[in-house]
């Protein structure tokens, strides 16, 4: 963790009176099993923690549902104020990320998540009839929206944990949704005591978008124990490894070929996800849900590269330092990142793997059979230790 200056708190957020407890509550929008970042936050909050999934927020009764719809409508209209000024602010980053040509793309999903957030705010009111101060840790944007729409009595504390670059994390989104979510995030940041982001490139981007002097803190997704490392001999065909629930936008279709044509075997750990119909995966070895032992055995027997490639249509993908990157570091595995991404810059700068340029897998496979691979592994081990000591900033 690399701390920087905290955001200024609002004047109404006074210190809690002696003897008053903080209601520790974590807001999530996805299943938390296996999510190391969420689990770390739960450990920080302690045993008396309540976890609220904002997806379970349908308002009971017709009258409450109408109130939810009315508030969602107001929030959308507020998000569309000053569109020219805010579009000019965001355009230098987002034009290059190729937003959808259809301005309303993603709006229905935006409305659906806003409905969850408004419904959850009502639930929070019912959960706290005594008006006790909250300690809310909100994971992702709409969880934080739910928190700021709910009652935040004096002495409350809000941590907004942005797992990605929130307002452009989707591959198909138009300007209308971007502007609405920019306004929502701006509102959240006005009431946030601590903002957490995953790397300094995203911190810098958000600083420009919201005129923040600095974000609160950068928390890497470095949650995996480091293992001893050795380099297997080059005799066997090298292996590309993919770990993750995400199966869209990760360029996995580029690996859907026989190993003889690809130059690599492919081993995937999809953590319960199903591949889309456009990807057969029939040439791959599919690993178990609890993959750690299998992964360690594979790295010990084969020269492996972690597939950390993603489409660059989403700015969030382009700037990401994903979990699988840190999983690779933990087992001493070099990384394969897509050209044009922030991760590719890190890989090239520190010499910890190779860059996928679209048609160079054969060349990369040949390089893994040379002494260059041994250099990659040695630099991975050096890099991961320096990162944990705070000597490297990403």
PDB file of C-alpha atoms in Angstrom, residues 21-322:
ATOM      1  CA  UNK A  21     -19.857   2.698  17.895  1.00  0.00           C
ATOM      2  CA  UNK A  22     -19.392   2.789  14.142  1.00  0.00           C
ATOM      3  CA  UNK A  23     -21.678   0.432  12.245  1.00  0.00           C
ATOM      4  CA  UNK A  24     -19.227  -1.509  10.065  1.00  0.00           C
ATOM      5  CA  UNK A  25     -20.924  -2.255   6.765  1.00  0.00           C
ATOM      6  CA  UNK A  26     -19.511  -3.357   3.430  1.00  0.00           C
ATOM      7  CA  UNK A  27     -21.439  -2.746   0.205  1.00  0.00           C
ATOM      8  CA  UNK A  28     -20.726  -5.068  -2.727  1.00  0.00           C
ATOM      9  CA  UNK A  29     -22.202  -5.661  -6.177  1.00  0.00           C
ATOM     10  CA  UNK A  30     -20.856  -9.150  -6.897  1.00  0.00           C
ATOM     11  CA  UNK A  31     -20.153 -12.439  -5.192  1.00  0.00           C
ATOM     12  CA  UNK A  32     -17.262 -12.018  -2.770  1.00  0.00           C
ATOM     13  CA  UNK A  33     -15.952 -15.578  -2.651  1.00  0.00           C
ATOM     14  CA  UNK A  34     -12.406 -15.560  -4.010  1.00  0.00           C
ATOM     15  CA  UNK A  35     -12.230 -11.749  -4.233  1.00  0.00           C
ATOM     16  CA  UNK A  36      -9.027 -11.040  -2.322  1.00  0.00           C
ATOM     17  CA  UNK A  37      -9.509  -7.267  -2.345  1.00  0.00           C
ATOM     18  CA  UNK A  38     -12.956  -7.518  -0.763  1.00  0.00           C
ATOM     19  CA  UNK A  39     -11.770 -10.110   1.744  1.00  0.00           C
ATOM     20  CA  UNK A  40      -8.905  -7.857   2.805  1.00  0.00           C
ATOM     21  CA  UNK A  41     -11.362  -5.022   3.406  1.00  0.00           C
ATOM     22  CA  UNK A  42     -13.572  -7.356   5.458  1.00  0.00           C
ATOM     23  CA  UNK A  43     -10.581  -8.240   7.630  1.00  0.00           C
ATOM     24  CA  UNK A  44      -9.901  -4.552   8.240  1.00  0.00           C
ATOM     25  CA  UNK A  45     -13.507  -3.914   9.278  1.00  0.00           C
ATOM     26  CA  UNK A  46     -13.555  -6.748  11.835  1.00  0.00           C
ATOM     27  CA  UNK A  47     -15.943  -9.435  13.008  1.00  0.00           C
ATOM     28  CA  UNK A  48     -19.063  -7.310  13.552  1.00  0.00           C
ATOM     29  CA  UNK A  49     -19.263  -6.611   9.825  1.00  0.00           C
ATOM     30  CA  UNK A  50     -22.488  -6.600   7.838  1.00  0.00           C
ATOM     31  CA  UNK A  51     -22.209  -7.269   4.115  1.00  0.00           C
ATOM     32  CA  UNK A  52     -24.938  -5.817   1.887  1.00  0.00           C
ATOM     33  CA  UNK A  53     -25.170  -6.866  -1.765  1.00  0.00           C
ATOM     34  CA  UNK A  54     -26.831  -4.009  -3.624  1.00  0.00           C
ATOM     35  CA  UNK A  55     -28.306  -6.465  -6.127  1.00  0.00           C
ATOM     36  CA  UNK A  56     -30.723  -7.576  -3.365  1.00  0.00           C
ATOM     37  CA  UNK A  57     -32.442  -4.222  -3.160  1.00  0.00           C
ATOM     38  CA  UNK A  58     -35.840  -4.479  -4.846  1.00  0.00           C
ATOM     39  CA  UNK A  59     -38.124  -2.037  -3.030  1.00  0.00           C
ATOM     40  CA  UNK A  60     -41.252  -3.648  -1.528  1.00  0.00           C
ATOM     41  CA  UNK A  61     -44.588  -2.151  -2.478  1.00  0.00           C
ATOM     42  CA  UNK A  62     -45.699  -0.138  -5.487  1.00  0.00           C
ATOM     43  CA  UNK A  63     -45.325   3.260  -3.750  1.00  0.00           C
ATOM     44  CA  UNK A  64     -41.679   2.640  -2.806  1.00  0.00           C
ATOM     45  CA  UNK A  65     -40.927   1.436  -6.319  1.00  0.00           C
ATOM     46  CA  UNK A  66     -42.325   4.639  -7.768  1.00  0.00           C
ATOM     47  CA  UNK A  67     -40.154   6.623  -5.360  1.00  0.00           C
ATOM     48  CA  UNK A  68     -37.113   4.666  -6.511  1.00  0.00           C
ATOM     49  CA  UNK A  69     -37.946   5.326 -10.161  1.00  0.00           C
ATOM     50  CA  UNK A  70     -38.428   9.044  -9.495  1.00  0.00           C
ATOM     51  CA  UNK A  71     -35.059   9.312  -7.752  1.00  0.00           C
ATOM     52  CA  UNK A  72     -33.306   7.360 -10.513  1.00  0.00           C
ATOM     53  CA  UNK A  73     -34.790   9.763 -13.063  1.00  0.00           C
ATOM     54  CA  UNK A  74     -33.590  12.798 -11.082  1.00  0.00           C
ATOM     55  CA  UNK A  75     -30.069  11.389 -10.813  1.00  0.00           C
ATOM     56  CA  UNK A  76     -29.916  10.746 -14.557  1.00  0.00           C
ATOM     57  CA  UNK A  77     -31.086  14.261 -15.376  1.00  0.00           C
ATOM     58  CA  UNK A  78     -28.569  15.729 -12.921  1.00  0.00           C
ATOM     59  CA  UNK A  79     -25.854  13.669 -14.583  1.00  0.00           C
ATOM     60  CA  UNK A  80     -26.579  15.269 -17.940  1.00  0.00           C
ATOM     61  CA  UNK A  81     -25.974  18.836 -16.794  1.00  0.00           C
ATOM     62  CA  UNK A  82     -23.147  20.801 -18.436  1.00  0.00           C
ATOM     63  CA  UNK A  83     -22.489  18.066 -21.013  1.00  0.00           C
ATOM     64  CA  UNK A  84     -20.178  20.133 -23.243  1.00  0.00           C
ATOM     65  CA  UNK A  85     -17.841  21.210 -20.429  1.00  0.00           C
ATOM     66  CA  UNK A  86     -17.582  17.716 -18.948  1.00  0.00           C
ATOM     67  CA  UNK A  87     -17.200  16.052 -22.320  1.00  0.00           C
ATOM     68  CA  UNK A  88     -14.275  18.364 -23.114  1.00  0.00           C
ATOM     69  CA  UNK A  89     -12.728  17.403 -19.768  1.00  0.00           C
ATOM     70  CA  UNK A  90     -13.021  13.655 -20.423  1.00  0.00           C
ATOM     71  CA  UNK A  91     -12.431  13.565 -24.171  1.00  0.00           C
ATOM     72  CA  UNK A  92      -8.587  13.526 -24.133  1.00  0.00           C
ATOM     73  CA  UNK A  93      -8.726  10.167 -22.334  1.00  0.00           C
ATOM     74  CA  UNK A  94     -11.953   8.680 -23.627  1.00  0.00           C
ATOM     75  CA  UNK A  95     -11.847   9.563 -27.324  1.00  0.00           C
ATOM     76  CA  UNK A  96      -8.783   7.356 -27.630  1.00  0.00           C
ATOM     77  CA  UNK A  97     -10.708   4.595 -25.862  1.00  0.00           C
ATOM     78  CA  UNK A  98     -13.263   4.507 -28.705  1.00  0.00           C
ATOM     79  CA  UNK A  99     -16.637   5.014 -27.097  1.00  0.00           C
ATOM     80  CA  UNK A 100     -19.644   3.502 -28.784  1.00  0.00           C
ATOM     81  CA  UNK A 101     -20.960   5.495 -31.733  1.00  0.00           C
ATOM     82  CA  UNK A 102     -24.439   5.079 -30.253  1.00  0.00           C
ATOM     83  CA  UNK A 103     -24.650   7.745 -27.495  1.00  0.00           C
ATOM     84  CA  UNK A 104     -27.236   5.781 -25.467  1.00  0.00           C
ATOM     85  CA  UNK A 105     -25.217   2.561 -25.393  1.00  0.00           C
ATOM     86  CA  UNK A 106     -25.171   1.144 -21.867  1.00  0.00           C
ATOM     87  CA  UNK A 107     -27.908   3.445 -20.553  1.00  0.00           C
ATOM     88  CA  UNK A 108     -30.263   0.605 -19.572  1.00  0.00           C
ATOM     89  CA  UNK A 109     -27.523  -1.052 -17.533  1.00  0.00           C
ATOM     90  CA  UNK A 110     -26.783   2.303 -15.903  1.00  0.00           C
ATOM     91  CA  UNK A 111     -30.456   2.677 -14.941  1.00  0.00           C
ATOM     92  CA  UNK A 112     -30.560  -0.867 -13.585  1.00  0.00           C
ATOM     93  CA  UNK A 113     -27.545  -0.277 -11.324  1.00  0.00           C
ATOM     94  CA  UNK A 114     -28.916   3.083 -10.211  1.00  0.00           C
ATOM     95  CA  UNK A 115     -32.144   1.341  -9.216  1.00  0.00           C
ATOM     96  CA  UNK A 116     -30.117  -1.071  -7.078  1.00  0.00           C
ATOM     97  CA  UNK A 117     -28.236   1.838  -5.498  1.00  0.00           C
ATOM     98  CA  UNK A 118     -31.390   3.820  -4.652  1.00  0.00           C
ATOM     99  CA  UNK A 119     -33.100   0.713  -3.281  1.00  0.00           C
ATOM    100  CA  UNK A 120     -30.062  -0.067  -1.140  1.00  0.00           C
ATOM    101  CA  UNK A 121     -30.041   3.485   0.251  1.00  0.00           C
ATOM    102  CA  UNK A 122     -33.593   2.888   1.482  1.00  0.00           C
ATOM    103  CA  UNK A 123     -32.494  -0.407   3.012  1.00  0.00           C
ATOM    104  CA  UNK A 124     -29.654   1.337   4.845  1.00  0.00           C
ATOM    105  CA  UNK A 125     -32.121   3.776   6.403  1.00  0.00           C
ATOM    106  CA  UNK A 126     -34.187   0.866   7.722  1.00  0.00           C
ATOM    107  CA  UNK A 127     -31.053  -0.848   9.064  1.00  0.00           C
ATOM    108  CA  UNK A 128     -30.072   2.157  11.186  1.00  0.00           C
ATOM    109  CA  UNK A 129     -33.179   3.564  12.907  1.00  0.00           C
ATOM    110  CA  UNK A 130     -31.104   4.967  15.788  1.00  0.00           C
ATOM    111  CA  UNK A 131     -28.967   7.102  13.483  1.00  0.00           C
ATOM    112  CA  UNK A 132     -25.675   5.566  14.570  1.00  0.00           C
ATOM    113  CA  UNK A 133     -22.600   6.648  12.595  1.00  0.00           C
ATOM    114  CA  UNK A 134     -21.620   4.309   9.765  1.00  0.00           C
ATOM    115  CA  UNK A 135     -18.257   2.947   8.712  1.00  0.00           C
ATOM    116  CA  UNK A 136     -19.102   1.980   5.138  1.00  0.00           C
ATOM    117  CA  UNK A 137     -16.629   0.364   2.763  1.00  0.00           C
ATOM    118  CA  UNK A 138     -18.173   0.577  -0.710  1.00  0.00           C
ATOM    119  CA  UNK A 139     -16.720  -1.599  -3.454  1.00  0.00           C
ATOM    120  CA  UNK A 140     -17.226  -0.100  -6.928  1.00  0.00           C
ATOM    121  CA  UNK A 141     -19.163   2.956  -8.027  1.00  0.00           C
ATOM    122  CA  UNK A 142     -22.817   2.061  -7.497  1.00  0.00           C
ATOM    123  CA  UNK A 143     -22.132   0.756  -3.993  1.00  0.00           C
ATOM    124  CA  UNK A 144     -20.649   4.150  -3.151  1.00  0.00           C
ATOM    125  CA  UNK A 145     -23.674   5.871  -4.747  1.00  0.00           C
ATOM    126  CA  UNK A 146     -25.928   3.850  -2.441  1.00  0.00           C
ATOM    127  CA  UNK A 147     -23.890   5.015   0.546  1.00  0.00           C
ATOM    128  CA  UNK A 148     -24.063   8.738  -0.247  1.00  0.00           C
ATOM    129  CA  UNK A 149     -27.775   8.554  -1.050  1.00  0.00           C
ATOM    130  CA  UNK A 150     -28.422   6.970   2.325  1.00  0.00           C
ATOM    131  CA  UNK A 151     -28.261   8.726   5.684  1.00  0.00           C
ATOM    132  CA  UNK A 152     -24.683   9.461   6.803  1.00  0.00           C
ATOM    133  CA  UNK A 153     -24.972  10.762  10.393  1.00  0.00           C
ATOM    134  CA  UNK A 154     -22.175  12.885  11.888  1.00  0.00           C
ATOM    135  CA  UNK A 155     -19.104  10.813  12.691  1.00  0.00           C
ATOM    136  CA  UNK A 156     -19.665   8.437   9.763  1.00  0.00           C
ATOM    137  CA  UNK A 157     -16.815   7.270   7.556  1.00  0.00           C
ATOM    138  CA  UNK A 158     -17.007   6.263   3.884  1.00  0.00           C
ATOM    139  CA  UNK A 159     -14.292   4.377   2.038  1.00  0.00           C
ATOM    140  CA  UNK A 160     -14.851   4.239  -1.723  1.00  0.00           C
ATOM    141  CA  UNK A 161     -12.853   1.363  -3.188  1.00  0.00           C
ATOM    142  CA  UNK A 162     -12.716   1.713  -6.970  1.00  0.00           C
ATOM    143  CA  UNK A 163     -11.606  -1.675  -8.272  1.00  0.00           C
ATOM    144  CA  UNK A 164     -11.213  -0.317 -11.790  1.00  0.00           C
ATOM    145  CA  UNK A 165     -11.545   2.957 -13.660  1.00  0.00           C
ATOM    146  CA  UNK A 166     -15.242   3.034 -12.941  1.00  0.00           C
ATOM    147  CA  UNK A 167     -16.800   5.336 -15.534  1.00  0.00           C
ATOM    148  CA  UNK A 168     -15.316   3.523 -18.524  1.00  0.00           C
ATOM    149  CA  UNK A 169     -14.924  -0.070 -17.463  1.00  0.00           C
ATOM    150  CA  UNK A 170     -17.373  -1.454 -20.037  1.00  0.00           C
ATOM    151  CA  UNK A 171     -16.438  -2.317 -23.586  1.00  0.00           C
ATOM    152  CA  UNK A 172     -19.648  -0.897 -25.089  1.00  0.00           C
ATOM    153  CA  UNK A 173     -20.685   2.406 -23.575  1.00  0.00           C
ATOM    154  CA  UNK A 174     -21.803   5.726 -25.046  1.00  0.00           C
ATOM    155  CA  UNK A 175     -21.344   9.323 -23.968  1.00  0.00           C
ATOM    156  CA  UNK A 176     -24.661   9.521 -22.093  1.00  0.00           C
ATOM    157  CA  UNK A 177     -23.720   6.791 -19.623  1.00  0.00           C
ATOM    158  CA  UNK A 178     -20.188   8.174 -19.267  1.00  0.00           C
ATOM    159  CA  UNK A 179     -21.517  11.633 -18.351  1.00  0.00           C
ATOM    160  CA  UNK A 180     -24.039  10.226 -15.875  1.00  0.00           C
ATOM    161  CA  UNK A 181     -21.426   8.074 -14.158  1.00  0.00           C
ATOM    162  CA  UNK A 182     -18.925  10.921 -14.102  1.00  0.00           C
ATOM    163  CA  UNK A 183     -21.482  13.042 -12.242  1.00  0.00           C
ATOM    164  CA  UNK A 184     -22.277  10.174  -9.882  1.00  0.00           C
ATOM    165  CA  UNK A 185     -18.611   9.610  -9.085  1.00  0.00           C
ATOM    166  CA  UNK A 186     -18.085  13.338  -8.543  1.00  0.00           C
ATOM    167  CA  UNK A 187     -20.953  13.303  -6.054  1.00  0.00           C
ATOM    168  CA  UNK A 188     -19.468  10.278  -4.283  1.00  0.00           C
ATOM    169  CA  UNK A 189     -16.065  11.931  -3.982  1.00  0.00           C
ATOM    170  CA  UNK A 190     -17.599  14.970  -2.293  1.00  0.00           C
ATOM    171  CA  UNK A 191     -18.574  12.700   0.619  1.00  0.00           C
ATOM    172  CA  UNK A 192     -15.670  10.241   0.626  1.00  0.00           C
ATOM    173  CA  UNK A 193     -13.176  10.046   3.476  1.00  0.00           C
ATOM    174  CA  UNK A 194     -10.870   7.670   1.636  1.00  0.00           C
ATOM    175  CA  UNK A 195     -10.673   6.808  -2.036  1.00  0.00           C
ATOM    176  CA  UNK A 196      -8.775   3.641  -2.952  1.00  0.00           C
ATOM    177  CA  UNK A 197      -7.546   2.892  -6.457  1.00  0.00           C
ATOM    178  CA  UNK A 198      -5.473   0.053  -7.886  1.00  0.00           C
ATOM    179  CA  UNK A 199      -2.519   1.859  -9.483  1.00  0.00           C
ATOM    180  CA  UNK A 200      -0.983   5.294  -9.909  1.00  0.00           C
ATOM    181  CA  UNK A 201      -1.945   5.676 -13.575  1.00  0.00           C
ATOM    182  CA  UNK A 202      -5.617   5.441 -12.609  1.00  0.00           C
ATOM    183  CA  UNK A 203      -4.971   7.778  -9.674  1.00  0.00           C
ATOM    184  CA  UNK A 204      -3.513  10.378 -12.042  1.00  0.00           C
ATOM    185  CA  UNK A 205      -6.438  10.005 -14.465  1.00  0.00           C
ATOM    186  CA  UNK A 206      -9.041  10.479 -11.728  1.00  0.00           C
ATOM    187  CA  UNK A 207      -7.082  13.431 -10.396  1.00  0.00           C
ATOM    188  CA  UNK A 208      -7.506  15.197 -13.746  1.00  0.00           C
ATOM    189  CA  UNK A 209     -11.168  14.297 -14.077  1.00  0.00           C
ATOM    190  CA  UNK A 210     -12.199  15.484 -10.635  1.00  0.00           C
ATOM    191  CA  UNK A 211      -9.604  18.183  -9.965  1.00  0.00           C
ATOM    192  CA  UNK A 212      -8.376  16.244  -6.947  1.00  0.00           C
ATOM    193  CA  UNK A 213      -5.010  17.354  -5.581  1.00  0.00           C
ATOM    194  CA  UNK A 214      -4.288  13.685  -4.862  1.00  0.00           C
ATOM    195  CA  UNK A 215      -6.330  10.568  -4.307  1.00  0.00           C
ATOM    196  CA  UNK A 216      -6.342   9.041  -0.884  1.00  0.00           C
ATOM    197  CA  UNK A 217      -4.366   5.851  -1.448  1.00  0.00           C
ATOM    198  CA  UNK A 218      -3.220   3.307  -3.992  1.00  0.00           C
ATOM    199  CA  UNK A 219      -3.784  -0.302  -2.951  1.00  0.00           C
ATOM    200  CA  UNK A 220      -2.291  -2.850  -5.316  1.00  0.00           C
ATOM    201  CA  UNK A 221      -4.083  -6.172  -5.768  1.00  0.00           C
ATOM    202  CA  UNK A 222      -0.988  -7.830  -4.336  1.00  0.00           C
ATOM    203  CA  UNK A 223      -2.788 -10.347  -2.119  1.00  0.00           C
ATOM    204  CA  UNK A 224      -1.001 -13.572  -3.046  1.00  0.00           C
ATOM    205  CA  UNK A 225       1.797 -15.319  -1.085  1.00  0.00           C
ATOM    206  CA  UNK A 226       5.129 -15.462  -2.881  1.00  0.00           C
ATOM    207  CA  UNK A 227       6.476 -18.915  -3.732  1.00  0.00           C
ATOM    208  CA  UNK A 228       9.992 -20.195  -4.372  1.00  0.00           C
ATOM    209  CA  UNK A 229      10.912 -20.032  -8.044  1.00  0.00           C
ATOM    210  CA  UNK A 230      12.849 -22.286 -10.398  1.00  0.00           C
ATOM    211  CA  UNK A 231      13.209 -22.326 -14.186  1.00  0.00           C
ATOM    212  CA  UNK A 232      12.199 -25.562 -15.972  1.00  0.00           C
ATOM    213  CA  UNK A 233      14.308 -26.774 -18.899  1.00  0.00           C
ATOM    214  CA  UNK A 234      13.190 -25.629 -22.368  1.00  0.00           C
ATOM    215  CA  UNK A 235      12.352 -29.068 -23.768  1.00  0.00           C
ATOM    216  CA  UNK A 236       8.550 -29.081 -23.397  1.00  0.00           C
ATOM    217  CA  UNK A 237       6.260 -26.815 -25.390  1.00  0.00           C
ATOM    218  CA  UNK A 238       5.728 -23.560 -23.401  1.00  0.00           C
ATOM    219  CA  UNK A 239       2.341 -22.825 -21.846  1.00  0.00           C
ATOM    220  CA  UNK A 240       0.120 -19.759 -21.779  1.00  0.00           C
ATOM    221  CA  UNK A 241      -1.841 -19.535 -18.514  1.00  0.00           C
ATOM    222  CA  UNK A 242      -5.081 -17.619 -17.994  1.00  0.00           C
ATOM    223  CA  UNK A 243      -6.794 -17.185 -14.606  1.00  0.00           C
ATOM    224  CA  UNK A 244     -10.063 -15.306 -14.145  1.00  0.00           C
ATOM    225  CA  UNK A 245     -13.844 -15.251 -14.297  1.00  0.00           C
ATOM    226  CA  UNK A 246     -13.787 -12.708 -17.105  1.00  0.00           C
ATOM    227  CA  UNK A 247     -14.168 -14.353 -20.503  1.00  0.00           C
ATOM    228  CA  UNK A 248     -15.167 -11.334 -22.586  1.00  0.00           C
ATOM    229  CA  UNK A 249     -12.704  -8.754 -23.841  1.00  0.00           C
ATOM    230  CA  UNK A 250      -9.639 -10.778 -22.801  1.00  0.00           C
ATOM    231  CA  UNK A 251      -8.625 -11.725 -26.357  1.00  0.00           C
ATOM    232  CA  UNK A 252      -9.078 -15.409 -25.526  1.00  0.00           C
ATOM    233  CA  UNK A 253     -10.363 -16.002 -29.041  1.00  0.00           C
ATOM    234  CA  UNK A 254      -6.785 -15.424 -30.241  1.00  0.00           C
ATOM    235  CA  UNK A 255      -5.779 -18.593 -28.371  1.00  0.00           C
ATOM    236  CA  UNK A 256      -8.568 -20.813 -29.725  1.00  0.00           C
ATOM    237  CA  UNK A 257      -6.290 -22.791 -32.062  1.00  0.00           C
ATOM    238  CA  UNK A 258      -4.341 -26.052 -31.970  1.00  0.00           C
ATOM    239  CA  UNK A 259      -1.107 -25.901 -29.999  1.00  0.00           C
ATOM    240  CA  UNK A 260       0.989 -26.728 -33.069  1.00  0.00           C
ATOM    241  CA  UNK A 261      -0.273 -23.568 -34.795  1.00  0.00           C
ATOM    242  CA  UNK A 262      -0.180 -21.416 -31.678  1.00  0.00           C
ATOM    243  CA  UNK A 263       3.287 -22.391 -30.512  1.00  0.00           C
ATOM    244  CA  UNK A 264       1.940 -22.762 -26.951  1.00  0.00           C
ATOM    245  CA  UNK A 265      -0.177 -25.102 -24.929  1.00  0.00           C
ATOM    246  CA  UNK A 266      -2.971 -23.196 -23.181  1.00  0.00           C
ATOM    247  CA  UNK A 267      -4.051 -23.798 -19.597  1.00  0.00           C
ATOM    248  CA  UNK A 268      -7.070 -21.887 -18.277  1.00  0.00           C
ATOM    249  CA  UNK A 269      -8.586 -21.558 -14.805  1.00  0.00           C
ATOM    250  CA  UNK A 270     -11.985 -19.975 -15.421  1.00  0.00           C
ATOM    251  CA  UNK A 271     -13.120 -20.067 -11.771  1.00  0.00           C
ATOM    252  CA  UNK A 272     -16.592 -21.340 -12.638  1.00  0.00           C
ATOM    253  CA  UNK A 273     -17.256 -19.160 -15.694  1.00  0.00           C
ATOM    254  CA  UNK A 274     -18.475 -20.580 -18.998  1.00  0.00           C
ATOM    255  CA  UNK A 275     -16.878 -19.605 -22.279  1.00  0.00           C
ATOM    256  CA  UNK A 276     -19.003 -17.676 -24.784  1.00  0.00           C
ATOM    257  CA  UNK A 277     -20.306 -19.662 -27.745  1.00  0.00           C
ATOM    258  CA  UNK A 278     -17.791 -17.943 -30.031  1.00  0.00           C
ATOM    259  CA  UNK A 279     -14.867 -19.645 -28.235  1.00  0.00           C
ATOM    260  CA  UNK A 280     -14.655 -23.428 -28.231  1.00  0.00           C
ATOM    261  CA  UNK A 281     -11.743 -23.880 -25.823  1.00  0.00           C
ATOM    262  CA  UNK A 282     -11.406 -27.465 -27.102  1.00  0.00           C
ATOM    263  CA  UNK A 283      -7.641 -27.185 -27.486  1.00  0.00           C
ATOM    264  CA  UNK A 284      -7.088 -26.016 -23.922  1.00  0.00           C
ATOM    265  CA  UNK A 285      -6.501 -27.721 -20.627  1.00  0.00           C
ATOM    266  CA  UNK A 286      -9.139 -26.559 -18.158  1.00  0.00           C
ATOM    267  CA  UNK A 287      -7.846 -26.430 -14.610  1.00  0.00           C
ATOM    268  CA  UNK A 288      -9.763 -26.875 -11.324  1.00  0.00           C
ATOM    269  CA  UNK A 289     -11.676 -24.209  -9.435  1.00  0.00           C
ATOM    270  CA  UNK A 290      -9.180 -24.370  -6.578  1.00  0.00           C
ATOM    271  CA  UNK A 291      -6.210 -23.953  -8.807  1.00  0.00           C
ATOM    272  CA  UNK A 292      -3.218 -23.051  -6.632  1.00  0.00           C
ATOM    273  CA  UNK A 293      -1.605 -26.498  -6.377  1.00  0.00           C
ATOM    274  CA  UNK A 294      -2.226 -27.238 -10.056  1.00  0.00           C
ATOM    275  CA  UNK A 295      -0.743 -23.868 -11.055  1.00  0.00           C
ATOM    276  CA  UNK A 296       2.381 -24.390  -8.969  1.00  0.00           C
ATOM    277  CA  UNK A 297       2.914 -27.838 -10.479  1.00  0.00           C
ATOM    278  CA  UNK A 298       2.525 -26.440 -13.985  1.00  0.00           C
ATOM    279  CA  UNK A 299       4.990 -23.603 -13.416  1.00  0.00           C
ATOM    280  CA  UNK A 300       7.500 -26.070 -11.984  1.00  0.00           C
ATOM    281  CA  UNK A 301       7.288 -28.382 -15.017  1.00  0.00           C
ATOM    282  CA  UNK A 302       6.757 -26.014 -17.968  1.00  0.00           C
ATOM    283  CA  UNK A 303       7.975 -22.611 -19.072  1.00  0.00           C
ATOM    284  CA  UNK A 304       4.827 -20.525 -18.624  1.00  0.00           C
ATOM    285  CA  UNK A 305       3.660 -17.020 -19.448  1.00  0.00           C
ATOM    286  CA  UNK A 306       0.604 -15.442 -17.833  1.00  0.00           C
ATOM    287  CA  UNK A 307      -1.919 -14.228 -20.431  1.00  0.00           C
ATOM    288  CA  UNK A 308      -2.721 -10.686 -19.222  1.00  0.00           C
ATOM    289  CA  UNK A 309      -4.046  -9.412 -22.548  1.00  0.00           C
ATOM    290  CA  UNK A 310      -7.276  -7.480 -22.957  1.00  0.00           C
ATOM    291  CA  UNK A 311      -9.045  -5.346 -25.538  1.00  0.00           C
ATOM    292  CA  UNK A 312      -8.141  -1.686 -25.421  1.00  0.00           C
ATOM    293  CA  UNK A 313     -11.679  -0.474 -26.208  1.00  0.00           C
ATOM    294  CA  UNK A 314     -12.267   0.086 -22.497  1.00  0.00           C
ATOM    295  CA  UNK A 315     -10.055   2.670 -20.822  1.00  0.00           C
ATOM    296  CA  UNK A 316     -10.326   0.626 -17.634  1.00  0.00           C
ATOM    297  CA  UNK A 317      -8.867  -2.407 -19.430  1.00  0.00           C
ATOM    298  CA  UNK A 318      -6.177  -0.238 -20.958  1.00  0.00           C
ATOM    299  CA  UNK A 319      -5.010   1.090 -17.584  1.00  0.00           C
ATOM    300  CA  UNK A 320      -5.578  -2.074 -15.529  1.00  0.00           C
ATOM    301  CA  UNK A 321      -3.096  -3.963 -13.367  1.00  0.00           C
ATOM    302  CA  UNK A 322      -5.284  -7.072 -12.935  1.00  0.00           C
TER     303      UNK A 322
END
